[in-house]
Amino acid sequence: MNINISKLISEKTESIDINLEYDLKASNLLYDYNIVQASPISLSGEIHKENEKIFIDASFSGEIVFRCSRCLKEFEKNISGDIEFDIQVTEDKDNNDNEYLNGDYLDLSVILEEALAFSLPMKVLCSEECEGLCPRCGQDLNINDCDCDLETIDPRLEKLKDFFSNNEEV
Ligand SMILES: [Zn+2]
Ligand SMILES: [Zn+2]
């Protein structure tokens, strides 16, 4: 999603409209956020320049299918948000090289991915109350309980017990 902003930098135009669709297929976000499938993320807004800065004002939205990190069920969520971003630019395009700019070109995908990562949930859960799967038999505990005795097998819970009893002594 490279946009040529040379006309903006040389002030031959006042603003550039953004009306793009971004495909997440090649994005690292897929792995970081258990994304199974995503519609193209639509991005619309504009870019303008004031003094030595360009400003990106845009909003994005799309539908994403995630896999719950506890029960592994797929669920769909609408993702949307706003982008307000500015970047320092100079007339000398050779100096406009950073992670967002490559000479005359602005890479909106970097900016959109950062905004998306910010709007995505820290923990990918179908619901805050998701009970997850039984670590022993794999039963989806949201649907049915199982008969496994988890108290005695989950070493993480054992550690937690120690932690609490240690703290009580202090
Ligand atoms: Zn779940
Ligand atoms: Zn079980």
mmCIF file with all atom_site columns, C-alpha atoms and ligand atoms in Angstrom:
data_model
loop_
_atom_site.group_PDB
_atom_site.id
_atom_site.type_symbol
_atom_site.label_atom_id
_atom_site.label_alt_id
_atom_site.label_comp_id
_atom_site.label_asym_id
_atom_site.label_entity_id
_atom_site.label_seq_id
_atom_site.pdbx_PDB_ins_code
_atom_site.Cartn_x
_atom_site.Cartn_y
_atom_site.Cartn_z
_atom_site.occupancy
_atom_site.B_iso_or_equiv
_atom_site.pdbx_formal_charge
_atom_site.auth_seq_id
_atom_site.auth_comp_id
_atom_site.auth_asym_id
_atom_site.auth_atom_id
_atom_site.pdbx_PDB_model_num
ATOM   1   C  CA . MET A 1 1   ? 0.000   0.000   0.000  1.00 0.00 ? 1   MET A CA 1
ATOM   2   C  CA . ASN A 1 2   ? 2.523   2.546   -1.174 1.00 0.00 ? 2   ASN A CA 1
ATOM   3   C  CA . ILE A 1 3   ? 1.228   6.020   -1.941 1.00 0.00 ? 3   ILE A CA 1
ATOM   4   C  CA . ASN A 1 4   ? 3.244   8.523   -3.900 1.00 0.00 ? 4   ASN A CA 1
ATOM   5   C  CA . ILE A 1 5   ? 3.278   11.691  -1.831 1.00 0.00 ? 5   ILE A CA 1
ATOM   6   C  CA . SER A 1 6   ? 5.739   13.724  -3.913 1.00 0.00 ? 6   SER A CA 1
ATOM   7   C  CA . LYS A 1 7   ? 3.010   16.198  -4.933 1.00 0.00 ? 7   LYS A CA 1
ATOM   8   C  CA . LEU A 1 8   ? 2.126   16.683  -1.314 1.00 0.00 ? 8   LEU A CA 1
ATOM   9   C  CA . ILE A 1 9   ? 5.718   17.255  -0.268 1.00 0.00 ? 9   ILE A CA 1
ATOM   10  C  CA . SER A 1 10  ? 6.303   19.763  -3.073 1.00 0.00 ? 10  SER A CA 1
ATOM   11  C  CA . GLU A 1 11  ? 2.911   21.336  -2.232 1.00 0.00 ? 11  GLU A CA 1
ATOM   12  C  CA . LYS A 1 12  ? 1.483   20.812  -5.724 1.00 0.00 ? 12  LYS A CA 1
ATOM   13  C  CA . THR A 1 13  ? -1.567  19.362  -4.071 1.00 0.00 ? 13  THR A CA 1
ATOM   14  C  CA . GLU A 1 14  ? -3.233  20.027  -0.731 1.00 0.00 ? 14  GLU A CA 1
ATOM   15  C  CA . SER A 1 15  ? -4.387  16.568  0.117  1.00 0.00 ? 15  SER A CA 1
ATOM   16  C  CA . ILE A 1 16  ? -4.493  13.014  -1.116 1.00 0.00 ? 16  ILE A CA 1
ATOM   17  C  CA . ASP A 1 17  ? -7.533  10.834  -0.543 1.00 0.00 ? 17  ASP A CA 1
ATOM   18  C  CA . ILE A 1 18  ? -7.093  7.379   0.852  1.00 0.00 ? 18  ILE A CA 1
ATOM   19  C  CA . ASN A 1 19  ? -9.508  4.709   -0.291 1.00 0.00 ? 19  ASN A CA 1
ATOM   20  C  CA . LEU A 1 20  ? -7.873  1.352   -0.060 1.00 0.00 ? 20  LEU A CA 1
ATOM   21  C  CA . GLU A 1 21  ? -8.394  -2.223  0.890  1.00 0.00 ? 21  GLU A CA 1
ATOM   22  C  CA . TYR A 1 22  ? -5.705  -4.054  2.751  1.00 0.00 ? 22  TYR A CA 1
ATOM   23  C  CA . ASP A 1 23  ? -5.338  -7.801  2.675  1.00 0.00 ? 23  ASP A CA 1
ATOM   24  C  CA . LEU A 1 24  ? -4.069  -9.297  5.919  1.00 0.00 ? 24  LEU A CA 1
ATOM   25  C  CA . LYS A 1 25  ? -3.021  -12.530 4.229  1.00 0.00 ? 25  LYS A CA 1
ATOM   26  C  CA . ALA A 1 26  ? 0.679   -11.746 4.345  1.00 0.00 ? 26  ALA A CA 1
ATOM   27  C  CA . SER A 1 27  ? 0.606   -10.104 7.731  1.00 0.00 ? 27  SER A CA 1
ATOM   28  C  CA . ASN A 1 28  ? 2.328   -11.230 10.920 1.00 0.00 ? 28  ASN A CA 1
ATOM   29  C  CA . LEU A 1 29  ? -0.851  -10.243 12.727 1.00 0.00 ? 29  LEU A CA 1
ATOM   30  C  CA . LEU A 1 30  ? -2.383  -13.514 11.501 1.00 0.00 ? 30  LEU A CA 1
ATOM   31  C  CA . TYR A 1 31  ? -0.058  -15.494 13.732 1.00 0.00 ? 31  TYR A CA 1
ATOM   32  C  CA . ASP A 1 32  ? 0.116   -13.058 16.615 1.00 0.00 ? 32  ASP A CA 1
ATOM   33  C  CA . TYR A 1 33  ? -3.658  -12.883 17.031 1.00 0.00 ? 33  TYR A CA 1
ATOM   34  C  CA . ASN A 1 34  ? -4.931  -16.361 16.051 1.00 0.00 ? 34  ASN A CA 1
ATOM   35  C  CA . ILE A 1 35  ? -6.597  -14.974 12.937 1.00 0.00 ? 35  ILE A CA 1
ATOM   36  C  CA . VAL A 1 36  ? -8.172  -17.705 10.818 1.00 0.00 ? 36  VAL A CA 1
ATOM   37  C  CA . GLN A 1 37  ? -9.591  -15.517 8.097  1.00 0.00 ? 37  GLN A CA 1
ATOM   38  C  CA . ALA A 1 38  ? -10.078 -11.834 7.423  1.00 0.00 ? 38  ALA A CA 1
ATOM   39  C  CA . SER A 1 39  ? -12.030 -9.774  4.966  1.00 0.00 ? 39  SER A CA 1
ATOM   40  C  CA . PRO A 1 40  ? -9.940  -7.053  3.331  1.00 0.00 ? 40  PRO A CA 1
ATOM   41  C  CA . ILE A 1 41  ? -9.564  -4.205  5.804  1.00 0.00 ? 41  ILE A CA 1
ATOM   42  C  CA . SER A 1 42  ? -10.939 -1.039  4.236  1.00 0.00 ? 42  SER A CA 1
ATOM   43  C  CA . LEU A 1 43  ? -9.061  2.140   4.909  1.00 0.00 ? 43  LEU A CA 1
ATOM   44  C  CA . SER A 1 44  ? -10.387 5.568   4.003  1.00 0.00 ? 44  SER A CA 1
ATOM   45  C  CA . GLY A 1 45  ? -9.400  9.103   4.843  1.00 0.00 ? 45  GLY A CA 1
ATOM   46  C  CA . GLU A 1 46  ? -6.876  11.640  3.660  1.00 0.00 ? 46  GLU A CA 1
ATOM   47  C  CA . ILE A 1 47  ? -3.300  12.796  3.888  1.00 0.00 ? 47  ILE A CA 1
ATOM   48  C  CA . HIS A 1 48  ? -2.338  16.441  4.040  1.00 0.00 ? 48  HIS A CA 1
ATOM   49  C  CA . LYS A 1 49  ? 0.750   18.468  4.793  1.00 0.00 ? 49  LYS A CA 1
ATOM   50  C  CA . GLU A 1 50  ? 1.323   21.261  7.251  1.00 0.00 ? 50  GLU A CA 1
ATOM   51  C  CA . ASN A 1 51  ? 4.739   22.846  7.586  1.00 0.00 ? 51  ASN A CA 1
ATOM   52  C  CA . GLU A 1 52  ? 7.266   20.033  7.724  1.00 0.00 ? 52  GLU A CA 1
ATOM   53  C  CA . LYS A 1 53  ? 4.811   17.282  8.565  1.00 0.00 ? 53  LYS A CA 1
ATOM   54  C  CA . ILE A 1 54  ? 2.351   15.121  6.755  1.00 0.00 ? 54  ILE A CA 1
ATOM   55  C  CA . PHE A 1 55  ? -0.804  14.112  8.615  1.00 0.00 ? 55  PHE A CA 1
ATOM   56  C  CA . ILE A 1 56  ? -2.731  10.920  8.031  1.00 0.00 ? 56  ILE A CA 1
ATOM   57  C  CA . ASP A 1 57  ? -6.374  11.008  9.102  1.00 0.00 ? 57  ASP A CA 1
ATOM   58  C  CA . ALA A 1 58  ? -8.180  7.803   8.340  1.00 0.00 ? 58  ALA A CA 1
ATOM   59  C  CA . SER A 1 59  ? -10.464 5.132   9.658  1.00 0.00 ? 59  SER A CA 1
ATOM   60  C  CA . PHE A 1 60  ? -10.421 1.409   9.071  1.00 0.00 ? 60  PHE A CA 1
ATOM   61  C  CA . SER A 1 61  ? -12.836 -1.461  9.416  1.00 0.00 ? 61  SER A CA 1
ATOM   62  C  CA . GLY A 1 62  ? -13.100 -5.111  8.573  1.00 0.00 ? 62  GLY A CA 1
ATOM   63  C  CA . GLU A 1 63  ? -14.369 -8.471  9.691  1.00 0.00 ? 63  GLU A CA 1
ATOM   64  C  CA . ILE A 1 64  ? -11.939 -10.900 11.224 1.00 0.00 ? 64  ILE A CA 1
ATOM   65  C  CA . VAL A 1 65  ? -12.410 -14.542 12.180 1.00 0.00 ? 65  VAL A CA 1
ATOM   66  C  CA . PHE A 1 66  ? -10.322 -15.437 15.224 1.00 0.00 ? 66  PHE A CA 1
ATOM   67  C  CA . ARG A 1 67  ? -9.671  -18.726 16.967 1.00 0.00 ? 67  ARG A CA 1
ATOM   68  C  CA . CYS A 1 68  ? -10.279 -18.557 20.705 1.00 0.00 ? 68  CYS A CA 1
ATOM   69  C  CA . SER A 1 69  ? -6.999  -19.247 22.523 1.00 0.00 ? 69  SER A CA 1
ATOM   70  C  CA . ARG A 1 70  ? -8.828  -21.149 25.278 1.00 0.00 ? 70  ARG A CA 1
ATOM   71  C  CA . CYS A 1 71  ? -11.495 -23.290 23.574 1.00 0.00 ? 71  CYS A CA 1
ATOM   72  C  CA . LEU A 1 72  ? -10.165 -23.098 19.953 1.00 0.00 ? 72  LEU A CA 1
ATOM   73  C  CA . LYS A 1 73  ? -13.623 -22.217 18.643 1.00 0.00 ? 73  LYS A CA 1
ATOM   74  C  CA . GLU A 1 74  ? -13.739 -19.777 15.726 1.00 0.00 ? 74  GLU A CA 1
ATOM   75  C  CA . PHE A 1 75  ? -15.590 -16.524 16.191 1.00 0.00 ? 75  PHE A CA 1
ATOM   76  C  CA . GLU A 1 76  ? -16.077 -13.431 14.079 1.00 0.00 ? 76  GLU A CA 1
ATOM   77  C  CA . LYS A 1 77  ? -15.550 -9.875  15.170 1.00 0.00 ? 77  LYS A CA 1
ATOM   78  C  CA . ASN A 1 78  ? -15.846 -6.479  13.523 1.00 0.00 ? 78  ASN A CA 1
ATOM   79  C  CA . ILE A 1 79  ? -12.696 -4.474  13.914 1.00 0.00 ? 79  ILE A CA 1
ATOM   80  C  CA . SER A 1 80  ? -12.642 -0.744  13.402 1.00 0.00 ? 80  SER A CA 1
ATOM   81  C  CA . GLY A 1 81  ? -10.679 2.258   14.519 1.00 0.00 ? 81  GLY A CA 1
ATOM   82  C  CA . ASP A 1 82  ? -9.216  5.615   13.650 1.00 0.00 ? 82  ASP A CA 1
ATOM   83  C  CA . ILE A 1 83  ? -5.738  6.541   12.585 1.00 0.00 ? 83  ILE A CA 1
ATOM   84  C  CA . GLU A 1 84  ? -4.285  9.934   13.376 1.00 0.00 ? 84  GLU A CA 1
ATOM   85  C  CA . PHE A 1 85  ? -0.664  9.955   12.539 1.00 0.00 ? 85  PHE A CA 1
ATOM   86  C  CA . ASP A 1 86  ? 1.966   12.471  11.525 1.00 0.00 ? 86  ASP A CA 1
ATOM   87  C  CA . ILE A 1 87  ? 5.400   12.082  10.008 1.00 0.00 ? 87  ILE A CA 1
ATOM   88  C  CA . GLN A 1 88  ? 8.169   14.596  9.634  1.00 0.00 ? 88  GLN A CA 1
ATOM   89  C  CA . VAL A 1 89  ? 9.113   15.216  5.985  1.00 0.00 ? 89  VAL A CA 1
ATOM   90  C  CA . THR A 1 90  ? 11.660  17.334  4.158  1.00 0.00 ? 90  THR A CA 1
ATOM   91  C  CA . GLU A 1 91  ? 11.786  18.674  0.599  1.00 0.00 ? 91  GLU A CA 1
ATOM   92  C  CA . ASP A 1 92  ? 14.862  16.589  0.027  1.00 0.00 ? 92  ASP A CA 1
ATOM   93  C  CA . LYS A 1 93  ? 13.299  13.195  -0.556 1.00 0.00 ? 93  LYS A CA 1
ATOM   94  C  CA . ASP A 1 94  ? 16.562  11.382  0.022  1.00 0.00 ? 94  ASP A CA 1
ATOM   95  C  CA . ASN A 1 95  ? 16.157  12.311  3.659  1.00 0.00 ? 95  ASN A CA 1
ATOM   96  C  CA . ASN A 1 96  ? 12.668  10.885  3.810  1.00 0.00 ? 96  ASN A CA 1
ATOM   97  C  CA . ASP A 1 97  ? 13.695  7.380   4.634  1.00 0.00 ? 97  ASP A CA 1
ATOM   98  C  CA . ASN A 1 98  ? 12.263  5.779   7.720  1.00 0.00 ? 98  ASN A CA 1
ATOM   99  C  CA . GLU A 1 99  ? 9.981   2.850   8.454  1.00 0.00 ? 99  GLU A CA 1
ATOM   100 C  CA . TYR A 1 100 ? 6.998   4.696   6.929  1.00 0.00 ? 100 TYR A CA 1
ATOM   101 C  CA . LEU A 1 101 ? 8.606   6.566   4.067  1.00 0.00 ? 101 LEU A CA 1
ATOM   102 C  CA . ASN A 1 102 ? 10.702  5.415   1.193  1.00 0.00 ? 102 ASN A CA 1
ATOM   103 C  CA . GLY A 1 103 ? 11.622  8.527   -0.759 1.00 0.00 ? 103 GLY A CA 1
ATOM   104 C  CA . ASP A 1 104 ? 8.387   9.722   -2.368 1.00 0.00 ? 104 ASP A CA 1
ATOM   105 C  CA . TYR A 1 105 ? 6.400   6.748   -1.135 1.00 0.00 ? 105 TYR A CA 1
ATOM   106 C  CA . LEU A 1 106 ? 4.409   6.421   2.040  1.00 0.00 ? 106 LEU A CA 1
ATOM   107 C  CA . ASP A 1 107 ? 3.828   2.843   3.155  1.00 0.00 ? 107 ASP A CA 1
ATOM   108 C  CA . LEU A 1 108 ? 0.358   2.856   4.678  1.00 0.00 ? 108 LEU A CA 1
ATOM   109 C  CA . SER A 1 109 ? 0.436   -0.856  5.463  1.00 0.00 ? 109 SER A CA 1
ATOM   110 C  CA . VAL A 1 110 ? 2.943   -0.292  8.281  1.00 0.00 ? 110 VAL A CA 1
ATOM   111 C  CA . ILE A 1 111 ? 0.746   2.408   9.795  1.00 0.00 ? 111 ILE A CA 1
ATOM   112 C  CA . LEU A 1 112 ? -2.432  0.373   9.379  1.00 0.00 ? 112 LEU A CA 1
ATOM   113 C  CA . GLU A 1 113 ? -0.871  -2.725  10.915 1.00 0.00 ? 113 GLU A CA 1
ATOM   114 C  CA . GLU A 1 114 ? 0.268   -0.747  13.930 1.00 0.00 ? 114 GLU A CA 1
ATOM   115 C  CA . ALA A 1 115 ? -3.227  0.687   14.375 1.00 0.00 ? 115 ALA A CA 1
ATOM   116 C  CA . LEU A 1 116 ? -4.792  -2.745  13.917 1.00 0.00 ? 116 LEU A CA 1
ATOM   117 C  CA . ALA A 1 117 ? -2.496  -4.334  16.485 1.00 0.00 ? 117 ALA A CA 1
ATOM   118 C  CA . PHE A 1 118 ? -3.536  -1.594  18.881 1.00 0.00 ? 118 PHE A CA 1
ATOM   119 C  CA . SER A 1 119 ? -7.241  -2.251  18.350 1.00 0.00 ? 119 SER A CA 1
ATOM   120 C  CA . LEU A 1 120 ? -7.032  -6.042  18.551 1.00 0.00 ? 120 LEU A CA 1
ATOM   121 C  CA . PRO A 1 121 ? -7.640  -7.781  21.869 1.00 0.00 ? 121 PRO A CA 1
ATOM   122 C  CA . MET A 1 122 ? -4.572  -8.577  23.999 1.00 0.00 ? 122 MET A CA 1
ATOM   123 C  CA . LYS A 1 123 ? -5.969  -12.050 24.595 1.00 0.00 ? 123 LYS A CA 1
ATOM   124 C  CA . VAL A 1 124 ? -7.965  -13.691 21.840 1.00 0.00 ? 124 VAL A CA 1
ATOM   125 C  CA . LEU A 1 125 ? -11.021 -15.085 23.633 1.00 0.00 ? 125 LEU A CA 1
ATOM   126 C  CA . CYS A 1 126 ? -14.487 -15.919 22.308 1.00 0.00 ? 126 CYS A CA 1
ATOM   127 C  CA . SER A 1 127 ? -15.751 -14.419 25.565 1.00 0.00 ? 127 SER A CA 1
ATOM   128 C  CA . GLU A 1 128 ? -14.153 -13.161 28.775 1.00 0.00 ? 128 GLU A CA 1
ATOM   129 C  CA . GLU A 1 129 ? -15.870 -16.039 30.586 1.00 0.00 ? 129 GLU A CA 1
ATOM   130 C  CA . CYS A 1 130 ? -14.691 -18.745 28.196 1.00 0.00 ? 130 CYS A CA 1
ATOM   131 C  CA . GLU A 1 131 ? -14.042 -21.893 30.249 1.00 0.00 ? 131 GLU A CA 1
ATOM   132 C  CA . GLY A 1 132 ? -11.701 -23.395 27.669 1.00 0.00 ? 132 GLY A CA 1
ATOM   133 C  CA . LEU A 1 133 ? -10.977 -27.057 27.115 1.00 0.00 ? 133 LEU A CA 1
ATOM   134 C  CA . CYS A 1 134 ? -10.273 -29.642 29.769 1.00 0.00 ? 134 CYS A CA 1
ATOM   135 C  CA . PRO A 1 135 ? -6.474  -30.158 29.618 1.00 0.00 ? 135 PRO A CA 1
ATOM   136 C  CA . ARG A 1 136 ? -6.961  -33.857 30.298 1.00 0.00 ? 136 ARG A CA 1
ATOM   137 C  CA . CYS A 1 137 ? -9.856  -35.034 28.084 1.00 0.00 ? 137 CYS A CA 1
ATOM   138 C  CA . GLY A 1 138 ? -10.296 -32.083 25.748 1.00 0.00 ? 138 GLY A CA 1
ATOM   139 C  CA . GLN A 1 139 ? -13.963 -31.545 26.598 1.00 0.00 ? 139 GLN A CA 1
ATOM   140 C  CA . ASP A 1 140 ? -15.184 -28.042 25.744 1.00 0.00 ? 140 ASP A CA 1
ATOM   141 C  CA . LEU A 1 141 ? -16.114 -26.884 29.242 1.00 0.00 ? 141 LEU A CA 1
ATOM   142 C  CA . ASN A 1 142 ? -18.387 -24.185 27.817 1.00 0.00 ? 142 ASN A CA 1
ATOM   143 C  CA . ILE A 1 143 ? -20.691 -26.936 26.544 1.00 0.00 ? 143 ILE A CA 1
ATOM   144 C  CA . ASN A 1 144 ? -20.399 -29.612 29.218 1.00 0.00 ? 144 ASN A CA 1
ATOM   145 C  CA . ASP A 1 145 ? -18.404 -30.357 32.341 1.00 0.00 ? 145 ASP A CA 1
ATOM   146 C  CA . CYS A 1 146 ? -16.296 -33.472 32.440 1.00 0.00 ? 146 CYS A CA 1
ATOM   147 C  CA . ASP A 1 147 ? -15.409 -35.799 35.301 1.00 0.00 ? 147 ASP A CA 1
ATOM   148 C  CA . CYS A 1 148 ? -11.669 -35.188 35.285 1.00 0.00 ? 148 CYS A CA 1
ATOM   149 C  CA . ASP A 1 149 ? -10.043 -34.381 38.605 1.00 0.00 ? 149 ASP A CA 1
ATOM   150 C  CA . LEU A 1 150 ? -8.090  -31.304 37.565 1.00 0.00 ? 150 LEU A CA 1
ATOM   151 C  CA . GLU A 1 151 ? -7.097  -30.203 41.061 1.00 0.00 ? 151 GLU A CA 1
ATOM   152 C  CA . THR A 1 152 ? -4.461  -32.904 41.301 1.00 0.00 ? 152 THR A CA 1
ATOM   153 C  CA . ILE A 1 153 ? -3.023  -32.791 37.795 1.00 0.00 ? 153 ILE A CA 1
ATOM   154 C  CA . ASP A 1 154 ? -2.533  -29.164 36.814 1.00 0.00 ? 154 ASP A CA 1
ATOM   155 C  CA . PRO A 1 155 ? 0.971   -28.181 37.942 1.00 0.00 ? 155 PRO A CA 1
ATOM   156 C  CA . ARG A 1 156 ? 0.214   -24.538 37.264 1.00 0.00 ? 156 ARG A CA 1
ATOM   157 C  CA . LEU A 1 157 ? -2.535  -24.609 39.841 1.00 0.00 ? 157 LEU A CA 1
ATOM   158 C  CA . GLU A 1 158 ? -0.205  -26.317 42.308 1.00 0.00 ? 158 GLU A CA 1
ATOM   159 C  CA . LYS A 1 159 ? 2.264   -23.464 41.955 1.00 0.00 ? 159 LYS A CA 1
ATOM   160 C  CA . LEU A 1 160 ? -0.503  -20.968 42.431 1.00 0.00 ? 160 LEU A CA 1
ATOM   161 C  CA . LYS A 1 161 ? -1.536  -22.689 45.645 1.00 0.00 ? 161 LYS A CA 1
ATOM   162 C  CA . ASP A 1 162 ? 2.030   -22.425 46.956 1.00 0.00 ? 162 ASP A CA 1
ATOM   163 C  CA . PHE A 1 163 ? 2.108   -18.794 45.988 1.00 0.00 ? 163 PHE A CA 1
ATOM   164 C  CA . PHE A 1 164 ? -0.998  -17.993 47.959 1.00 0.00 ? 164 PHE A CA 1
ATOM   165 C  CA . SER A 1 165 ? 0.013   -19.960 51.029 1.00 0.00 ? 165 SER A CA 1
ATOM   166 C  CA . ASN A 1 166 ? 3.454   -18.332 51.023 1.00 0.00 ? 166 ASN A CA 1
ATOM   167 C  CA . ASN A 1 167 ? 1.873   -14.931 50.830 1.00 0.00 ? 167 ASN A CA 1
ATOM   168 C  CA . GLU A 1 168 ? -0.409  -15.677 53.748 1.00 0.00 ? 168 GLU A CA 1
ATOM   169 C  CA . GLU A 1 169 ? 2.570   -16.321 55.969 1.00 0.00 ? 169 GLU A CA 1
ATOM   170 C  CA . VAL A 1 170 ? 4.062   -12.868 55.348 1.00 0.00 ? 170 VAL A CA 1
HETATM 171 ZN ZN . ZN  B 2 .   ? -13.457 -19.733 23.881 1.00 0.00 ? 1   ZN  B ZN 1
HETATM 172 ZN ZN . ZN  B 2 .   ? -11.860 -33.600 31.308 1.00 0.00 ? 2   ZN  B ZN 1
#
